[in-house]
PDB file of C-alpha atoms in Angstrom:
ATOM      1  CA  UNK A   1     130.736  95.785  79.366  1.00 52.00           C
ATOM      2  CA  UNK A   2     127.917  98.304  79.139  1.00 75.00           C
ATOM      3  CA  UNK A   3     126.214  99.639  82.254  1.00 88.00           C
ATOM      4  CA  UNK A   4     122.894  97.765  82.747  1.00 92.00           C
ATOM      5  CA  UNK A   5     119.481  99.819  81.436  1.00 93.00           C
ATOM      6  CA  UNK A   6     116.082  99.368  82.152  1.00 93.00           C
ATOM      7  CA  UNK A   7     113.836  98.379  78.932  1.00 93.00           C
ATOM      8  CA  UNK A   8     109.838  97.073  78.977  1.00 90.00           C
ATOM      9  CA  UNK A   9     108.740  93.756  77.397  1.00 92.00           C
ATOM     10  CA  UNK A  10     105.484  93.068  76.138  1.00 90.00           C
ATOM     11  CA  UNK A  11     103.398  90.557  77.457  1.00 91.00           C
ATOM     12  CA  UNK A  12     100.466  88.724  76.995  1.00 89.00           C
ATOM     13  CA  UNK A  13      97.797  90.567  79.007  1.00 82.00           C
ATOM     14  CA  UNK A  14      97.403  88.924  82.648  1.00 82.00           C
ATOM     15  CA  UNK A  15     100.174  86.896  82.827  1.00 88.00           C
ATOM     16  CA  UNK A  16     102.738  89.389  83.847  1.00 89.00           C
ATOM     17  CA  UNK A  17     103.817  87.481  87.030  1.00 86.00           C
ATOM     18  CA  UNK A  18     104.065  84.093  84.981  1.00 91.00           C
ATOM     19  CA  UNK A  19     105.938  85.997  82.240  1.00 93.00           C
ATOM     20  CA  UNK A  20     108.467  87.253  84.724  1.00 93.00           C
ATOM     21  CA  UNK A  21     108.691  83.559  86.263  1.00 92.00           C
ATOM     22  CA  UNK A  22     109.587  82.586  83.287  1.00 95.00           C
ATOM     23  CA  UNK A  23     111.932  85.090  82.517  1.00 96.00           C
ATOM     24  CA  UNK A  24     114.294  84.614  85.295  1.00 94.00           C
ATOM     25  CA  UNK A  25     113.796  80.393  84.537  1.00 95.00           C
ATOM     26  CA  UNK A  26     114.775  80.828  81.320  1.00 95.00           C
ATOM     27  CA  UNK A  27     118.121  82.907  82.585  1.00 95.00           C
ATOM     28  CA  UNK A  28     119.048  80.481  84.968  1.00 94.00           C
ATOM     29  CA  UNK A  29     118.885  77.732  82.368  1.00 94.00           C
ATOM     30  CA  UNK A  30     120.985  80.024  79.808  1.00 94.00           C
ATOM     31  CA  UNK A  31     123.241  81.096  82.534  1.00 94.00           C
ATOM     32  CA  UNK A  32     122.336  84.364  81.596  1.00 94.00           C
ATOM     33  CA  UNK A  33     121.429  85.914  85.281  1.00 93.00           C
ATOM     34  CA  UNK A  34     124.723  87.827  84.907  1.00 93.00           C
ATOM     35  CA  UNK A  35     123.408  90.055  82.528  1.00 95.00           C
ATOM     36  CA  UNK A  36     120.230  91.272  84.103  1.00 95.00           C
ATOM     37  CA  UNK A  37     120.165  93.213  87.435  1.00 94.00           C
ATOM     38  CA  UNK A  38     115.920  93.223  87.908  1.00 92.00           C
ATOM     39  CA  UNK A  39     112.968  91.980  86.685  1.00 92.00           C
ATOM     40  CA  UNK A  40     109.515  94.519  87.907  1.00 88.00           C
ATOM     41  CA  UNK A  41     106.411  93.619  87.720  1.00 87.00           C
ATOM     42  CA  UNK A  42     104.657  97.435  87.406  1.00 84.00           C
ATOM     43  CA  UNK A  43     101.817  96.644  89.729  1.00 82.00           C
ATOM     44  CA  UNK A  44     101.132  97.664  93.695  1.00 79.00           C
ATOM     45  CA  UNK A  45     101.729  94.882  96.379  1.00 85.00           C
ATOM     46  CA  UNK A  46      98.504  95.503  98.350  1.00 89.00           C
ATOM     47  CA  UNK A  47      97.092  93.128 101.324  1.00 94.00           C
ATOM     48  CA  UNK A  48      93.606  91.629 101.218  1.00 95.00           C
ATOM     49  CA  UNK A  49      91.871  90.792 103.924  1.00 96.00           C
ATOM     50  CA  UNK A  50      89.123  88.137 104.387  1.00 96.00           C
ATOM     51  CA  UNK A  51      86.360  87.099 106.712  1.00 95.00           C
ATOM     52  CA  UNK A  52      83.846  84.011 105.720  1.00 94.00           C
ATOM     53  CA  UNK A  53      85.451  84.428 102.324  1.00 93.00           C
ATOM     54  CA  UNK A  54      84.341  87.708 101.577  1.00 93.00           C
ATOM     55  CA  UNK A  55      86.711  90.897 100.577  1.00 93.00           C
ATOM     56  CA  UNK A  56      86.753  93.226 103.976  1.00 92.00           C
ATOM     57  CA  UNK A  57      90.124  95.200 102.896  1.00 92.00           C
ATOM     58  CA  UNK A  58      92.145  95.935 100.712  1.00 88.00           C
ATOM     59  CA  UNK A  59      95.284  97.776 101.421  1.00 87.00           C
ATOM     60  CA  UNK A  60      98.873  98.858 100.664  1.00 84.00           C
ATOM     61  CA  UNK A  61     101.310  96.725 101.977  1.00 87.00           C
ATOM     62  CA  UNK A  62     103.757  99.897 102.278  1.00 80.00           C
ATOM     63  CA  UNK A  63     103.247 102.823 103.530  1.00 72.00           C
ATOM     64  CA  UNK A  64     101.984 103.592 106.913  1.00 74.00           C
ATOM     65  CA  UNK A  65     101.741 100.736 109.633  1.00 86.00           C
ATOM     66  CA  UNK A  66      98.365  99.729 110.732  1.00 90.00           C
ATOM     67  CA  UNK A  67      96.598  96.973 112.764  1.00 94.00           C
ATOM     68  CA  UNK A  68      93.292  95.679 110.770  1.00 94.00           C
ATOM     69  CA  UNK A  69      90.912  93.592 112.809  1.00 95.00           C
ATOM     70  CA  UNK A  70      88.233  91.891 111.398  1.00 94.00           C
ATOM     71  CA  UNK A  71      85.230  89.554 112.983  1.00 94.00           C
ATOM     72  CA  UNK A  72      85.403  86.189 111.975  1.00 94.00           C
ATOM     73  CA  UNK A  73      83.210  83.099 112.896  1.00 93.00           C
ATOM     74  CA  UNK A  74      84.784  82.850 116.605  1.00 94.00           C
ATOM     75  CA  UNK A  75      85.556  86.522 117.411  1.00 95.00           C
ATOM     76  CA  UNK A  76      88.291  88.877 115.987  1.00 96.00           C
ATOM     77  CA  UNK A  77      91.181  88.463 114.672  1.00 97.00           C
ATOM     78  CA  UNK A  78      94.154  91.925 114.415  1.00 97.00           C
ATOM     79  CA  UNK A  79      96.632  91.726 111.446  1.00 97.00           C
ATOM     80  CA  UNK A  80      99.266  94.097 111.796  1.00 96.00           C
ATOM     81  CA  UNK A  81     100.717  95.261 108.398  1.00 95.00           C
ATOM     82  CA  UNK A  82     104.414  97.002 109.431  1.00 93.00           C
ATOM     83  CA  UNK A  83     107.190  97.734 107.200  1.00 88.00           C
ATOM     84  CA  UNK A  84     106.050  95.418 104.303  1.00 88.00           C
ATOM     85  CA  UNK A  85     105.076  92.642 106.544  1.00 95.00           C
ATOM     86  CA  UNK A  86     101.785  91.160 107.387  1.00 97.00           C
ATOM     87  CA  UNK A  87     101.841  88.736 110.417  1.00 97.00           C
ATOM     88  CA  UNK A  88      98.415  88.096 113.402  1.00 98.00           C
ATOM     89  CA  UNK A  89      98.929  89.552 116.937  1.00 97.00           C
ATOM     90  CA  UNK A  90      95.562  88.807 117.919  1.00 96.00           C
ATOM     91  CA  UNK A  91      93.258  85.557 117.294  1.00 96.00           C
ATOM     92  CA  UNK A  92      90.180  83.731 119.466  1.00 95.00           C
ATOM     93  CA  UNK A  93      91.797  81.081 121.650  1.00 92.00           C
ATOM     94  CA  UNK A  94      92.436  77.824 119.668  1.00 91.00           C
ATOM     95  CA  UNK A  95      93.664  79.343 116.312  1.00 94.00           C
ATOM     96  CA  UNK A  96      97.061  78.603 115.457  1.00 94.00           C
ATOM     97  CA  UNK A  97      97.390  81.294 112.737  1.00 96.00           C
ATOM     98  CA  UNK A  98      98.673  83.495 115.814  1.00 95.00           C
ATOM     99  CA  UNK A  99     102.229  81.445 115.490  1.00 94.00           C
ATOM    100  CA  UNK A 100     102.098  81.571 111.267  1.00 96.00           C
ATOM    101  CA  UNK A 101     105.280  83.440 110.309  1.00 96.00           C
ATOM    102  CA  UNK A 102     104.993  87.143 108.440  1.00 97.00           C
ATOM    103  CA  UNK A 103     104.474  87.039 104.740  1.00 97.00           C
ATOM    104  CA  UNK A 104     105.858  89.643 102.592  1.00 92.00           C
ATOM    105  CA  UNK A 105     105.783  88.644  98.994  1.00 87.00           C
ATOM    106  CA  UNK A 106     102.699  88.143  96.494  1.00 86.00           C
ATOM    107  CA  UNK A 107     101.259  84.856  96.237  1.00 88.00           C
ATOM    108  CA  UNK A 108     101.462  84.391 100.310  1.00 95.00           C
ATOM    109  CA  UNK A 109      98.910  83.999 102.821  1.00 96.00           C
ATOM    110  CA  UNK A 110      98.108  83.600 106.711  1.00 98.00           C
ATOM    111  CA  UNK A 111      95.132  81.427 107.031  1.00 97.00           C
ATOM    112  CA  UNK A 112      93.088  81.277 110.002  1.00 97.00           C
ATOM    113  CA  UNK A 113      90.823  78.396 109.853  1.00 94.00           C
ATOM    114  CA  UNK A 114      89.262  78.267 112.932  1.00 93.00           C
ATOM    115  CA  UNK A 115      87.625  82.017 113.025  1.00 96.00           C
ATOM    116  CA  UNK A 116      87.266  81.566 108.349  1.00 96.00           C
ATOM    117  CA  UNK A 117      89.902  84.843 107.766  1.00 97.00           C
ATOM    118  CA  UNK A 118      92.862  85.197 105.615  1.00 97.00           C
ATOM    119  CA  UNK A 119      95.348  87.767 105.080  1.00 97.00           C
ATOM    120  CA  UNK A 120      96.926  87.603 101.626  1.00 96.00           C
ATOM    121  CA  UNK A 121      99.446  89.421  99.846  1.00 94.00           C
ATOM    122  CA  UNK A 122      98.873  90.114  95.448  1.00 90.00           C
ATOM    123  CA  UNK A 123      99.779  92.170  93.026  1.00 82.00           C
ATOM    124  CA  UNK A 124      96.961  95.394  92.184  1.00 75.00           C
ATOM    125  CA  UNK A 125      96.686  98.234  90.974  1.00 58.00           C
ATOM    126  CA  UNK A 126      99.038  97.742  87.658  1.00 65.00           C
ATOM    127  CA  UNK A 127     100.227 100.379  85.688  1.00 67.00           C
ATOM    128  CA  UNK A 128     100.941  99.287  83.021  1.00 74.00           C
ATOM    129  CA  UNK A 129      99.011  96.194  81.906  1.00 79.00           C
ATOM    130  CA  UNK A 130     100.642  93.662  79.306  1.00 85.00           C
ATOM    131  CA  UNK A 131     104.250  94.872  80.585  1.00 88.00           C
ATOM    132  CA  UNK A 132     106.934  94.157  82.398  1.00 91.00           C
ATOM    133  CA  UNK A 133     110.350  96.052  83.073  1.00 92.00           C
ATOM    134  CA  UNK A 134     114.058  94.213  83.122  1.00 94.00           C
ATOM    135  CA  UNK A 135     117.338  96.293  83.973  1.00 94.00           C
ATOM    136  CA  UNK A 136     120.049  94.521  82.036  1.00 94.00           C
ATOM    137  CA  UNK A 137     123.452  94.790  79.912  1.00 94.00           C
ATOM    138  CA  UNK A 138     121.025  93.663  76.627  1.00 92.00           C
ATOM    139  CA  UNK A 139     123.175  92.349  73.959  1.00 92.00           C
ATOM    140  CA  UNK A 140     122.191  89.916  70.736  1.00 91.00           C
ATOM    141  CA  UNK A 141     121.550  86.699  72.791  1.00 94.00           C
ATOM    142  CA  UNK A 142     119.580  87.864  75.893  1.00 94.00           C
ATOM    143  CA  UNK A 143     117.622  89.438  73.402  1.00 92.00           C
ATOM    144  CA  UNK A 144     116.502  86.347  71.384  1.00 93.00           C
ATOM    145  CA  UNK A 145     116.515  84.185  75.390  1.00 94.00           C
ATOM    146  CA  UNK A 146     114.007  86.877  75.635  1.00 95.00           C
ATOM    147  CA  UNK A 147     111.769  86.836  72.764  1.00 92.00           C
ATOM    148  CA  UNK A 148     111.322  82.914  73.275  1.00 93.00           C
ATOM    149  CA  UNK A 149     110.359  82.994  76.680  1.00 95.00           C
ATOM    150  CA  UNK A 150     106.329  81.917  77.246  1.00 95.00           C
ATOM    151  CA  UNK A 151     103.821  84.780  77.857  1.00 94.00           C
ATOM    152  CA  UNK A 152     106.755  87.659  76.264  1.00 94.00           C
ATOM    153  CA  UNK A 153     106.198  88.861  72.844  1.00 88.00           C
ATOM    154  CA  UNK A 154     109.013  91.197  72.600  1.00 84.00           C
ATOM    155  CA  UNK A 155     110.871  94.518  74.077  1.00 86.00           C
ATOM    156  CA  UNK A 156     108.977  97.511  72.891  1.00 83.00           C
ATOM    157  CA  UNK A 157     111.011  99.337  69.873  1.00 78.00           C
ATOM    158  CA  UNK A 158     111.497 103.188  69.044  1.00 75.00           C
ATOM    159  CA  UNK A 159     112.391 103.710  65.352  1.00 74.00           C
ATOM    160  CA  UNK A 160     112.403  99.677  64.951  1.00 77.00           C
ATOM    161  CA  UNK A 161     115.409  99.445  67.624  1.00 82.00           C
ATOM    162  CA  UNK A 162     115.252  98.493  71.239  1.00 86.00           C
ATOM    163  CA  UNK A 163     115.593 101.583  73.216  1.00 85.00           C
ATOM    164  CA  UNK A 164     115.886 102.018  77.276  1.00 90.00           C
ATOM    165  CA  UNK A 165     113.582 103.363  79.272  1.00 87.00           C
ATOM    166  CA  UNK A 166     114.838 106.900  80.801  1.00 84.00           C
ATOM    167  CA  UNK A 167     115.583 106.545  84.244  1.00 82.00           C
ATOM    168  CA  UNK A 168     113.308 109.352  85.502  1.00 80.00           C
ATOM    169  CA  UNK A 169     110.102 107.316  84.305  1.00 80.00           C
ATOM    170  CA  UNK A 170     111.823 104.321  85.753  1.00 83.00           C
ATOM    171  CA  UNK A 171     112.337 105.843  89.225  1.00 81.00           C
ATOM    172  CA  UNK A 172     108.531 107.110  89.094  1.00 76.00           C
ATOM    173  CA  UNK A 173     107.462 103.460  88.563  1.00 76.00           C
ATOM    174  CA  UNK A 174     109.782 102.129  91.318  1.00 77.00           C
ATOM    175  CA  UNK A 175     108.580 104.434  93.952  1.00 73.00           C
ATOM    176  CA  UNK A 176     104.599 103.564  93.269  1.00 67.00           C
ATOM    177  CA  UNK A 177     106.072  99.758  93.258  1.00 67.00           C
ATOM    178  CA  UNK A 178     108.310  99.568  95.837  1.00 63.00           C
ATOM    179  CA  UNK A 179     106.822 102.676  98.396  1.00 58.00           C
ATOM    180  CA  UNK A 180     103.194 102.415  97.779  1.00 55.00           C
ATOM    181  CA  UNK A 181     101.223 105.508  98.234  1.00 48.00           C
ATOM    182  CA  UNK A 182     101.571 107.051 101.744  1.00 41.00           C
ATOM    183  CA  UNK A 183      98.512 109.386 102.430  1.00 37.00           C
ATOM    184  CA  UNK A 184      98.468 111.207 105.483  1.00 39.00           C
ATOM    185  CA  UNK A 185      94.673 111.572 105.334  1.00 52.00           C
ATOM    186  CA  UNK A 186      91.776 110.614 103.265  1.00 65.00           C
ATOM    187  CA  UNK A 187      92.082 112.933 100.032  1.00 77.00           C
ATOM    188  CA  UNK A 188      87.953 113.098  99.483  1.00 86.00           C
ATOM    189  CA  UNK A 189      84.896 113.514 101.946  1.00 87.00           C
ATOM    190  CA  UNK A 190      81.151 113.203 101.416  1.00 90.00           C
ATOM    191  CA  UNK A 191      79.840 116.372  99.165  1.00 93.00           C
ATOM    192  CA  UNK A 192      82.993 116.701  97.360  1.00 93.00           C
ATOM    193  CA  UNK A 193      82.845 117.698  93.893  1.00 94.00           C
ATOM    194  CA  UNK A 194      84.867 115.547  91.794  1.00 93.00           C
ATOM    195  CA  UNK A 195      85.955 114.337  87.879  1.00 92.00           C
ATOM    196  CA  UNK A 196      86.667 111.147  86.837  1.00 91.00           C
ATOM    197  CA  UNK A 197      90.397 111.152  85.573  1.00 89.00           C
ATOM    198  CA  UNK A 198      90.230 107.413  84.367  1.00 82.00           C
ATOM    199  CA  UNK A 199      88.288 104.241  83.497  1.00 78.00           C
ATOM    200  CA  UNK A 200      84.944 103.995  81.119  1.00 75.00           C
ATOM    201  CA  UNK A 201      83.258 107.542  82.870  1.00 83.00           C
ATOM    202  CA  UNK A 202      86.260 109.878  82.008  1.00 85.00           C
ATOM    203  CA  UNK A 203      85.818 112.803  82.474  1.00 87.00           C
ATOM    204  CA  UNK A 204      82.083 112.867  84.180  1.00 91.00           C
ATOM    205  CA  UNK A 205      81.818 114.800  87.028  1.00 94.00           C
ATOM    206  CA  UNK A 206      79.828 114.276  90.052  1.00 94.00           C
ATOM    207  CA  UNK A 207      79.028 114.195  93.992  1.00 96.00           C
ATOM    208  CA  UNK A 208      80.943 112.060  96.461  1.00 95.00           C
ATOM    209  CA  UNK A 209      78.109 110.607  98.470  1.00 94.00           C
ATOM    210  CA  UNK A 210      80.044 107.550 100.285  1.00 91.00           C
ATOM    211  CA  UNK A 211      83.928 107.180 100.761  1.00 89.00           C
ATOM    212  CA  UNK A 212      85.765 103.602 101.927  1.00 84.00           C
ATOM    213  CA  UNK A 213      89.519 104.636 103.322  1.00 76.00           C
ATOM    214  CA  UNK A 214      90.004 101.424 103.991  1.00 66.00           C
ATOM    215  CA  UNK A 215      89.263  99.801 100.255  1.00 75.00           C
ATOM    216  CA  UNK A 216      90.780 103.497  99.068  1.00 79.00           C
ATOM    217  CA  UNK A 217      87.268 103.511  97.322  1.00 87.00           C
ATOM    218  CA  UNK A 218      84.379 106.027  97.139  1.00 92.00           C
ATOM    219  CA  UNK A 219      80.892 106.057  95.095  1.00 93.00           C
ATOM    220  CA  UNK A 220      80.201 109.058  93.399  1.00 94.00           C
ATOM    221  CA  UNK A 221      76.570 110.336  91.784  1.00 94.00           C
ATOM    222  CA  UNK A 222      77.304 110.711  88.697  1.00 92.00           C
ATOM    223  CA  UNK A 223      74.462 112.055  86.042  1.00 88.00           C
ATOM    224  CA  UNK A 224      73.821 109.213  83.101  1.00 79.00           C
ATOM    225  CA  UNK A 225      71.105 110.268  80.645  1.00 69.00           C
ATOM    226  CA  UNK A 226      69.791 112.470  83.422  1.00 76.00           C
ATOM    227  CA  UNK A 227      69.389 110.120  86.301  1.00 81.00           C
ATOM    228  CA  UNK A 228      72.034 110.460  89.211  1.00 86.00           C
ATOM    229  CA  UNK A 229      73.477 107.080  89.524  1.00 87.00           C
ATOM    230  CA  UNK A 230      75.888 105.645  92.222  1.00 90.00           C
ATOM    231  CA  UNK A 231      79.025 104.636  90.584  1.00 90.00           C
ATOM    232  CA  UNK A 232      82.125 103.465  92.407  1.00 89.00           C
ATOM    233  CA  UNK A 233      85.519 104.245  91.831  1.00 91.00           C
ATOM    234  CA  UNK A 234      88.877 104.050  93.523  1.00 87.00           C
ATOM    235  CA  UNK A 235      90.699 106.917  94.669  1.00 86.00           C
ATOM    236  CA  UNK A 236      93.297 106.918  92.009  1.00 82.00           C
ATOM    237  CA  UNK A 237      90.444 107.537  89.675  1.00 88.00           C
ATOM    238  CA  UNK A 238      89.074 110.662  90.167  1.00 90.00           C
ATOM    239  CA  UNK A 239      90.385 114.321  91.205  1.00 87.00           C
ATOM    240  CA  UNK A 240      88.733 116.981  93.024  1.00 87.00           C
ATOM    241  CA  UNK A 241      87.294 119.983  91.564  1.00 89.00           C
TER     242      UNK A 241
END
């Protein structure tokens, strides 16, 4: 049989997780697991962190390994995010999220109740939105398994034919995915001159005035019909000048 390649799907826009939870249903059911090897979701597993439900963190879950305390309601409580784990090694007496297992996957949590913070694990950051990537021996009827599968329109086609993804751009995306980005220092500091790379202010340029390591953001003044104006924007977005 042919050696298993990696090819994209479309999908409906937002439902990439569902679409690949369907995906690997649907195989089951078909008895069809035999033919694909992985099913990616192109999109960072990062860690968010809250305290009386609001957004203090946001972080990788790979890369380095880091203890993150926050102040909750009773006092603090130290998450300790190590080798694509999250679990709590320090909580105010009485909260029982100290004994929770570690999560690792997206759609888990840690839940302290008693001090109002949670620790949980999603999907950010995607690269590529309205696609996911399957590495599989694709023949006639995995293809049309595929094609009826809820929230997947169909593989993307060169020429009218399904075509593979080269494995260079596939080993790019896996890195991001699976490594996260592993900065040995913060890559921007106040008065930094800087362009905007991506998003709706491409190619602006401006000042770095504030910079977040921890939410990997910073707000830059930007010039906007002559009036410097505060914008924020994550790190990925912009590139020093």
């Amino acid at each position: 049989m042919d050696e298993a390649k990696w090819y994209a799907l479309q999908t409906e826009a937002g439902k990439e997780v569902v679409a690949k939870e369907n995906l690997l249903k649907v195989l089951a059911l078909e008895e069809l697991e035999d033919l694909v090897e992985e099913v990616v979701v192109p999109a960072e597993e990062r860690v968010v962190i809250k305290a009386g439900g609001k957004e203090k963190y946001r972080l990788s879950l790979h890369g380095n390994n880091r203890d993150i305390s926050v102040l909750g309601r009773k006092g603090v409580t130290t998450f300790r995010i190590e080798n694509g784990t999250v679990r709590v090694i320090e909580a105010p007496e009485g909260d029982t999220c100290i004994e929770a297992p570690p999560i690792s996957k997206p759609g888990q949590k840690i839940v302290c109740k008693e001090n109002k913070v949670e620790a949980k694990i999603i999907l950010d950051s995607k690269m590529f939105p309205g696609y996911i990537l399957i590495k599989a021996k694709m023949n006639d009827k995995l293809l049309r398994v595929i094609e009826k599968t809820p929230h997947i329109y169909r593989p993307v086609l060169v020429g009218g034919r399904i075509a593979p993804i080269e494995e260079k751009e596939v080993e790019r995306i896996l890195n991001f995915v699976k490594k996260g980005v592993k900065p040995t220092k913060v890559p921007f500091e106040k008065g930094d001159q800087v362009r905007v790379i991506e998003g709706p202010f491409m190619n602006f340029t401006g000042t770095v005035e504030e910079v977040n390591p921890q939410k990997e953001k910073l707000t830059v003044l930007i010039s906007i019909f002559g009036r410097l104006t505060p914008v924020e924007l994550d790190f990925s977005q912009v590139e020093r000048l």
